[in-house]
Coordinates of C-alpha atoms and ligand atoms in Angstrom, one line a residue:
M234 CA -25.2 15.7 -54.0
D235 CA -28.8 16.5 -55.2
T236 CA -28.9 19.1 -57.9
P237 CA -32.1 20.6 -59.2
N238 CA -33.0 19.7 -62.8
Q239 CA -32.7 22.2 -65.5
G240 CA -36.1 23.9 -65.8
S241 CA -36.9 23.4 -62.1
P242 CA -37.9 26.5 -60.1
A243 CA -34.4 26.8 -58.7
Y244 CA -33.1 27.4 -62.2
T245 CA -35.9 29.4 -63.8
H246 CA -36.5 32.0 -61.0
A247 CA -34.2 34.5 -59.5
T248 CA -34.2 34.5 -55.7
Y249 CA -34.8 37.7 -53.7
A250 CA -34.2 38.3 -50.0
H251 CA -37.2 39.8 -48.3
I252 CA -37.7 41.0 -44.8
I253 CA -40.8 39.1 -43.5
G254 CA -40.6 39.8 -39.7
W255 CA -39.4 42.5 -37.3
G256 CA -39.3 43.1 -33.6
M257 CA -37.6 45.1 -30.9
A258 CA -37.0 44.9 -27.2
V259 CA -35.8 47.7 -24.9
P260 CA -35.3 47.7 -21.1
D261 CA -38.0 49.2 -18.9
K262 CA -35.6 51.5 -17.1
V263 CA -35.7 55.0 -18.5
M264 CA -32.8 57.4 -17.8
T265 CA -33.7 61.0 -18.7
N266 CA -31.3 63.9 -19.3
D267 CA -32.2 65.2 -15.8
D268 CA -31.3 61.8 -14.3
L269 CA -27.9 62.1 -16.0
S270 CA -27.3 65.7 -14.8
A271 CA -27.6 64.4 -11.2
F272 CA -24.2 62.6 -11.5
V273 CA -22.4 64.2 -14.4
D274 CA -21.9 67.9 -15.3
T275 CA -24.5 68.3 -18.0
N276 CA -28.1 69.5 -18.5
D277 CA -31.2 68.7 -20.5
E278 CA -31.0 71.9 -22.6
W279 CA -27.4 71.1 -23.8
I280 CA -28.1 67.5 -24.6
V281 CA -31.3 68.2 -26.5
S282 CA -29.9 71.1 -28.5
R283 CA -26.6 69.2 -29.4
T284 CA -28.0 65.8 -30.0
G285 CA -31.9 65.6 -29.9
I286 CA -31.7 62.9 -27.2
R287 CA -34.2 63.3 -24.3
E288 CA -34.0 59.9 -22.7
R289 CA -32.5 56.4 -23.2
R290 CA -33.1 52.9 -21.8
I291 CA -30.7 51.2 -19.4
A292 CA -30.5 47.4 -18.9
S293 CA -31.2 46.0 -15.5
E294 CA -28.8 43.6 -13.8
K295 CA -30.8 40.7 -15.1
E296 CA -30.8 41.9 -18.7
S297 CA -27.9 41.4 -21.1
T298 CA -27.2 41.7 -24.8
A299 CA -28.4 38.1 -25.3
T300 CA -31.6 38.4 -23.3
L301 CA -32.6 41.6 -25.2
A302 CA -31.6 39.9 -28.5
L303 CA -33.8 36.9 -27.6
K304 CA -36.9 39.0 -26.9
A305 CA -36.5 41.0 -30.2
A306 CA -35.9 37.7 -32.1
Q307 CA -39.0 36.1 -30.6
R308 CA -41.1 39.1 -31.6
A309 CA -39.7 39.0 -35.2
L310 CA -40.4 35.3 -35.5
E311 CA -44.0 36.0 -34.3
V312 CA -44.5 38.6 -37.1
A313 CA -42.9 36.3 -39.7
D314 CA -45.0 33.4 -38.3
I315 CA -42.2 30.9 -38.7
L316 CA -40.7 28.3 -36.3
P317 CA -37.2 28.5 -34.9
I318 CA -36.4 25.2 -36.6
E319 CA -36.9 27.0 -40.0
L320 CA -33.9 29.3 -39.4
D321 CA -30.8 28.5 -41.3
M322 CA -28.6 31.4 -40.1
I323 CA -28.5 33.7 -37.1
I324 CA -26.4 36.8 -37.1
V325 CA -26.1 39.1 -34.1
A326 CA -24.5 42.5 -34.8
T327 CA -23.1 43.8 -31.6
S328 CA -20.2 45.7 -29.9
T329 CA -21.2 44.5 -26.5
A330 CA -21.2 40.7 -26.9
E331 CA -21.9 38.5 -23.9
Y332 CA -18.5 36.8 -24.3
V333 CA -15.4 37.3 -26.6
F334 CA -16.6 33.8 -27.5
P335 CA -19.0 32.0 -27.8
S336 CA -20.9 34.3 -30.0
T337 CA -24.1 35.9 -28.7
A338 CA -25.7 34.5 -31.8
S339 CA -25.0 30.9 -30.5
I340 CA -26.5 31.7 -27.2
V341 CA -29.7 33.0 -28.9
Q342 CA -29.7 30.0 -31.2
N343 CA -29.7 27.7 -28.2
W344 CA -32.5 29.6 -26.3
L345 CA -34.7 29.7 -29.4
G346 CA -34.2 26.0 -30.1
A347 CA -33.1 26.9 -33.7
S348 CA -31.3 23.6 -34.1
R349 CA -30.8 23.8 -37.8
A350 CA -29.2 27.3 -37.8
G351 CA -25.5 28.4 -38.0
A352 CA -24.8 31.3 -35.8
F353 CA -22.1 34.1 -35.6
D354 CA -21.6 37.6 -34.3
M355 CA -21.0 40.6 -36.6
S356 CA -18.5 43.2 -35.5
A357 CA -19.0 46.4 -37.5
A358 CA -20.0 48.7 -34.6
C359 CA -23.0 50.9 -35.4
S360 CA -23.1 49.7 -39.1
G361 CA -23.3 46.1 -37.9
F362 CA -27.0 45.6 -38.7
V363 CA -26.6 46.8 -42.3
Y364 CA -23.6 44.5 -42.7
G365 CA -25.5 41.6 -41.2
V366 CA -28.6 42.1 -43.4
N367 CA -26.2 42.3 -46.4
M368 CA -24.5 39.0 -45.5
A369 CA -27.9 37.3 -44.9
A370 CA -29.2 38.6 -48.2
Q371 CA -26.2 37.4 -50.1
A372 CA -26.5 33.9 -48.6
I373 CA -30.3 33.9 -49.5
R374 CA -29.8 35.1 -53.0
S375 CA -27.0 32.6 -53.7
R376 CA -29.5 29.9 -52.4
S377 CA -27.1 28.6 -49.8
I378 CA -29.8 29.4 -47.2
Q379 CA -33.6 30.1 -47.1
T380 CA -34.2 31.9 -43.9
A381 CA -32.1 34.1 -41.7
L382 CA -32.5 36.0 -38.4
V383 CA -30.5 39.2 -38.2
I384 CA -30.4 40.9 -34.8
G385 CA -28.7 44.1 -33.6
S386 CA -28.4 44.1 -29.8
E387 CA -26.4 46.2 -27.4
T388 CA -25.9 47.0 -23.7
M389 CA -23.9 50.1 -24.4
S390 CA -24.4 51.2 -20.7
R391 CA -21.8 48.5 -19.8
I392 CA -18.9 50.0 -21.8
L393 CA -19.6 53.7 -21.1
D394 CA -17.4 55.9 -18.9
W395 CA -20.2 57.4 -16.8
Q396 CA -17.9 60.2 -15.7
D397 CA -17.3 61.3 -19.3
R398 CA -20.1 63.7 -20.2
S399 CA -19.2 63.8 -23.9
T400 CA -20.0 60.1 -24.4
C401 CA -22.3 58.8 -21.6
I402 CA -25.1 61.1 -22.6
L403 CA -25.3 59.7 -26.1
F404 CA -25.9 55.9 -25.8
G405 CA -28.6 53.5 -24.6
D406 CA -29.5 49.8 -24.5
G407 CA -31.8 47.8 -26.7
A408 CA -32.3 45.2 -29.5
G409 CA -34.0 44.9 -32.8
A410 CA -34.4 42.0 -35.2
V411 CA -35.6 41.0 -38.6
V412 CA -36.4 37.7 -40.2
M413 CA -35.3 37.4 -43.9
R414 CA -36.6 34.8 -46.3
A415 CA -36.0 33.7 -49.9
S416 CA -38.8 34.5 -52.4
T417 CA -39.2 34.5 -56.1
V418 CA -41.2 37.7 -55.9
P419 CA -38.9 40.6 -57.0
G420 CA -38.0 43.0 -54.1
G421 CA -36.3 42.8 -50.7
V422 CA -32.7 43.9 -50.5
L423 CA -31.9 45.6 -53.9
S424 CA -28.5 47.1 -53.3
S425 CA -25.8 47.5 -50.6
V426 CA -22.8 49.7 -50.3
L427 CA -20.4 48.7 -47.5
R428 CA -17.3 50.7 -46.8
S429 CA -14.5 51.1 -44.2
D430 CA -11.7 53.6 -43.5
G431 CA -9.6 51.8 -40.8
A432 CA -7.2 54.8 -40.6
G433 CA -9.8 56.3 -38.3
W434 CA -9.8 53.3 -36.0
D435 CA -8.9 55.4 -32.9
V436 CA -11.6 58.1 -33.1
L437 CA -14.2 55.6 -31.7
C438 CA -13.0 52.5 -30.0
V439 CA -13.3 50.0 -27.1
P440 CA -10.0 48.2 -26.5
S441 CA -10.4 44.5 -25.7
V442 CA -8.3 41.6 -24.5
G443 CA -6.1 41.3 -27.6
S444 CA -5.4 45.0 -28.0
R445 CA -1.9 46.2 -28.9
D446 CA -3.2 49.5 -27.8
L447 CA -3.0 48.5 -24.1
D448 CA 0.1 48.0 -22.0
G449 CA -1.6 46.2 -19.1
S450 CA -2.1 49.3 -16.9
E451 CA -5.6 50.5 -16.3
I452 CA -5.3 54.1 -17.7
Q453 CA -3.4 54.4 -20.9
P454 CA -1.4 57.5 -22.1
N455 CA -3.7 57.7 -25.2
G456 CA -6.8 57.9 -23.0
H457 CA -7.9 54.4 -24.0
T458 CA -9.1 52.1 -21.1
P459 CA -9.9 48.4 -21.5
F460 CA -13.6 47.8 -22.2
R461 CA -14.4 51.5 -22.0
M462 CA -15.5 53.5 -24.9
F463 CA -13.3 56.3 -26.2
M464 CA -14.7 58.8 -28.7
D465 CA -13.5 61.9 -30.4
G466 CA -17.0 63.4 -30.9
P467 CA -16.3 66.2 -33.3
E468 CA -14.2 63.9 -35.6
V469 CA -17.0 61.3 -35.6
F470 CA -19.5 64.0 -36.4
K471 CA -17.5 65.2 -39.4
F472 CA -17.0 61.6 -40.6
A473 CA -20.7 60.8 -40.3
T474 CA -22.0 63.8 -42.2
R475 CA -19.3 63.2 -44.9
V476 CA -20.2 59.5 -45.6
F477 CA -24.0 59.6 -45.0
N478 CA -25.0 61.2 -48.3
D479 CA -22.5 59.6 -50.6
S480 CA -23.4 56.1 -49.4
V481 CA -27.1 56.7 -49.6
S482 CA -26.9 58.2 -53.1
Q483 CA -24.7 55.3 -54.2
A484 CA -27.1 52.6 -52.9
V485 CA -30.1 54.4 -54.4
S486 CA -28.4 54.7 -57.8
D487 CA -27.2 51.0 -57.7
A488 CA -30.8 50.0 -57.2
G489 CA -31.7 51.9 -60.4
L490 CA -33.7 54.5 -58.4
T491 CA -33.6 58.2 -57.6
L492 CA -34.0 59.8 -54.2
D493 CA -37.6 60.8 -55.2
D494 CA -38.5 57.1 -55.2
I495 CA -37.5 56.6 -51.6
K496 CA -40.4 56.6 -49.1
L497 CA -38.4 56.5 -45.9
I498 CA -34.7 56.6 -44.8
V499 CA -34.1 54.6 -41.6
P500 CA -30.8 55.9 -40.4
H501 CA -28.5 55.0 -37.6
Q502 CA -29.8 57.0 -34.6
A503 CA -26.7 58.8 -33.5
N504 CA -27.5 62.5 -33.4
L505 CA -30.4 64.6 -34.8
R506 CA -28.0 67.2 -36.2
I507 CA -26.3 64.5 -38.3
I508 CA -29.7 63.5 -39.7
S509 CA -30.8 67.1 -40.3
S510 CA -27.5 67.8 -42.1
A511 CA -28.0 64.8 -44.3
A512 CA -31.5 65.8 -45.1
R513 CA -30.4 69.3 -46.2
S514 CA -27.6 68.0 -48.4
L515 CA -29.8 65.3 -50.0
K516 CA -32.5 67.9 -50.4
M517 CA -35.0 65.6 -48.8
D518 CA -37.6 66.7 -46.3
E519 CA -36.7 65.6 -42.7
S520 CA -40.2 64.0 -42.4
R521 CA -38.8 61.3 -44.8
F522 CA -36.3 60.2 -42.2
M523 CA -37.3 57.9 -39.3
V524 CA -36.2 59.4 -36.0
N525 CA -36.7 57.9 -32.5
L526 CA -33.3 58.8 -30.9
D527 CA -35.1 61.3 -28.7
R528 CA -36.4 58.2 -26.7
Y529 CA -33.6 55.7 -27.0
G530 CA -30.4 57.6 -27.7
N531 CA -27.8 55.8 -29.8
T532 CA -28.2 52.0 -29.4
S533 CA -25.4 51.3 -31.9
A534 CA -26.1 48.2 -34.0
A535 CA -29.6 48.0 -32.6
S536 CA -30.7 51.5 -33.6
I537 CA -31.8 50.7 -37.2
P538 CA -33.9 47.6 -36.5
I539 CA -35.5 49.4 -33.5
A540 CA -36.3 52.4 -35.8
L541 CA -37.5 50.1 -38.5
T542 CA -39.9 48.2 -36.2
E543 CA -41.4 51.5 -34.9
A544 CA -41.7 52.9 -38.4
V545 CA -43.7 49.8 -39.4
Q546 CA -45.8 50.0 -36.3
Q547 CA -46.6 53.7 -37.0
G548 CA -47.7 52.8 -40.5
R549 CA -44.9 54.7 -42.2
I550 CA -43.9 51.8 -44.5
A551 CA -46.3 50.1 -46.9
E552 CA -46.0 47.2 -49.4
N553 CA -43.8 48.1 -52.4
D554 CA -42.3 51.1 -50.7
Y555 CA -38.6 51.7 -51.3
I556 CA -36.7 52.3 -48.0
V557 CA -33.1 52.9 -47.2
F558 CA -31.0 51.8 -44.2
V559 CA -27.8 53.8 -43.5
G560 CA -25.3 53.0 -40.7
F561 CA -22.0 54.6 -39.7
G562 CA -19.6 54.4 -36.8
G563 CA -16.5 52.7 -35.3
G564 CA -14.1 51.2 -37.8
L565 CA -14.5 53.6 -39.2
A566 CA -17.2 51.7 -41.1
W567 CA -20.4 52.6 -42.9
G568 CA -23.0 51.1 -45.1
S569 CA -26.3 51.8 -46.9
M570 CA -28.9 49.6 -48.6
V571 CA -32.1 49.9 -50.4
V572 CA -35.0 47.5 -49.6
K573 CA -38.2 47.1 -51.5
W574 CA -40.7 46.4 -48.7
G575 CA -43.0 43.4 -49.1
A576 CA -45.5 42.8 -46.3
P577 CA -45.8 39.1 -45.2
K578 CA -48.8 37.2 -46.3
P579 CA -51.8 37.5 -44.0
K580 CA -52.0 34.9 -41.3
E581 CA -54.5 32.1 -41.3
E582 CA -55.9 32.4 -37.8
E583 CA -55.9 28.7 -36.9
R584 CA -52.5 28.0 -38.4
A585 CA -51.0 31.0 -36.8
L586 CA -52.2 30.0 -33.4
L587 CA -50.8 26.5 -33.8
K588 CA -47.4 27.9 -34.9
S589 CA -47.4 30.3 -32.0
Q590 CA -47.9 27.3 -29.6
R591 CA -45.1 25.4 -31.4
R592 CA -42.8 28.4 -31.0
Q593 CA -43.4 28.5 -27.3
L594 CA -42.8 24.7 -27.1
S595 CA -39.6 25.2 -29.0
Y596 CA -38.4 27.8 -26.5
S597 CA -39.4 25.5 -23.5
L598 CA -37.7 22.4 -25.0
A599 CA -34.6 24.5 -25.7
T600 CA -34.5 25.5 -22.0
L601 CA -35.0 21.9 -20.8
R602 CA -32.4 20.6 -23.2
S603 CA -29.9 23.1 -21.9
R604 CA -30.6 22.3 -18.3
W605 CA -30.4 18.5 -19.0
R606 CA -27.0 18.9 -20.6
R607 CA -25.7 21.0 -17.6
W608 CA -27.1 18.4 -15.2
I609 CA -25.4 15.5 -17.0
K610 CA -22.2 17.5 -17.0
S611 CA -22.3 18.1 -13.2
I612 CA -23.0 14.4 -12.6
N613 CA -20.0 13.5 -14.7
E614 CA -17.9 16.0 -12.8
F615 CA -19.1 14.5 -9.5
F616 CA -18.1 11.0 -10.5
A617 CA -14.8 12.3 -11.9
R618 CA -13.9 13.6 -8.4
L619 CA -14.4 10.2 -6.8
S620 CA -11.5 7.7 -6.8
P621 CA -11.3 5.8 -10.1
A622 CA -10.4 2.7 -8.1
R623 CA -14.0 2.4 -6.9
G624 CA -15.1 0.1 -9.6
R625 CA -18.8 0.2 -8.8
M626 CA -18.9 4.0 -9.0
A627 CA -17.0 3.9 -12.3
R628 CA -19.5 1.4 -13.8
L629 CA -22.3 3.7 -12.7
R630 CA -20.6 6.7 -14.3
D631 CA -20.3 4.8 -17.6
R632 CA -24.0 4.1 -17.5
V633 CA -24.8 7.8 -16.9
D634 CA -22.4 8.8 -19.7
K635 CA -24.3 6.6 -22.1
L636 CA -27.7 8.4 -21.2
Ligands
COA92 N1 -22.9 68.7 -21.4 C1 -22.5 69.9 -21.3 N2 -21.4 70.3 -22.0 C2 -20.7 69.4 -22.7 C3 -21.2 68.1 -22.8 C4 -22.3 67.7 -22.1 N3 -22.8 66.5 -22.1 N4 -20.3 67.4 -23.6 C5 -19.4 68.3 -24.0 N5 -19.6 69.5 -23.5 C6 -18.9 70.7 -23.6 C7 -17.4 70.5 -24.0 O1 -16.7 70.3 -22.8 C8 -17.1 71.8 -24.6 O2 -16.8 72.8 -23.7 P1 -15.7 73.9 -23.9 O3 -16.1 74.6 -25.1 O4 -15.8 74.7 -22.6 O5 -14.4 73.1 -24.1 C9 -18.3 72.2 -25.4 O6 -19.4 71.4 -24.8 C10 -18.3 71.8 -26.9 O7 -17.8 70.5 -27.0 P2 -17.8 69.7 -28.4 O8 -17.2 68.4 -28.2 O9 -17.1 70.6 -29.4 O10 -19.3 69.7 -28.7 P3 -20.1 69.3 -29.9 O11 -21.0 70.3 -30.4 O12 -19.2 68.7 -31.0 O13 -21.0 68.1 -29.4 C11 -21.1 65.7 -29.5 C12 -20.4 66.9 -28.9 C13 -20.5 64.5 -28.8 C14 -22.6 65.7 -29.1 C15 -20.9 65.7 -31.0 O14 -19.6 65.9 -31.3 C16 -21.4 64.5 -31.6 O15 -22.6 64.2 -31.6 N6 -20.5 63.7 -32.3 C17 -20.9 62.5 -33.0 C18 -20.9 61.5 -31.9 C19 -21.6 60.2 -32.4 O16 -22.6 60.3 -33.1 N7 -21.0 59.1 -32.1 C20 -21.5 57.8 -32.4 C21 -21.3 57.6 -33.8 S1 -21.9 56.0 -34.2

């Protein structure tokens, strides 16, 4: 195995995990509170006053957790100006994965043509993005990888009970992504606090195929239904307001900072009242919290990277600013982290254009490669259905197998 010599950069410099690219994707279809009140007993005034949400995005039939993740990822790669082949790790934080397996991350890896990357999904509900960024940062700082793509992507509309007014009004669909890269410049992810209290597993849950919580019938005595979200709203509210401040304060102090040093808190976008309550108890002005839940609702693991992307686009984060991500939700699980922002280096026009074309080529080649493999598979299946006694056909099949 190659090991760097003593005195080489790998030994003399610490490695930091910086965010160098960001992007988001939301479906075009907007569902307003008035749209909701057409089929469930609710109204705009109640929803806005109790949650702050005015509208949310809903995926079309052609959109899915993976397609939204792909779009957000492509935009993040564009900002980072790197090629898919440079990615070492892809993490998709989601509660609405395309399949139980394979991971949504593997699907995205294939579509991007990120042929050198490992890929896996992260299950930590609405805290998933913070957990994912932490995992990627650890891998970068330990130098086992250089570059990671962390995505939060959700199609919450597919697991909602649209008759249940206490849950269906809260959630929306979307995806956000960041590219993270190793650097010797101090900064990036400075501290992380990840916690869980599994005793609260049943206040917010979606039973799946392996659940001991289900007895095979559609409606369960405990109100839990397969692949439908169950939530005890007031309990979740109490939990969120309890853990928000403690975990933010811990992460900030672990980074050697005080709350005064923090430019912007980018919280999970669950409910404006949760954010306002946190602002009051942290004694921070609400203007120092990024809020966009009025337009997207709660997009679970996608909410922080979507809010981050909009915060950057609105010029609310500058180089060397300290920002905080804080997520909380099903598990119960929660997490906070402090990031020292470092803007990516300016693009060299010509090089950037060339890389952009190479990225497009990578996506097209990935699609072709996927189609080619499926085509070969169907030819093999066709020959397998023919009698093995037909020697000529069998020889032909061998030749196709060798292609
Ligand atoms: N429209 C109109 N009325 C509604 C309603 C709706 N969409 N949803 C609930 N109500 C009614 C209830 O039926 C209840 O009526 P009642 O008093 O006649 O029984 C009343 O409003 C109060 O219900 P309650 O559940 O106590 O309301 P709340 O103030 O706690 O607000 C939530 C409900 C869900 C908005 C709130 O608990 C919440 O936001 N919790 C956190 C949820 C969350 O963030 N989850 C994701 C975390 S990741």
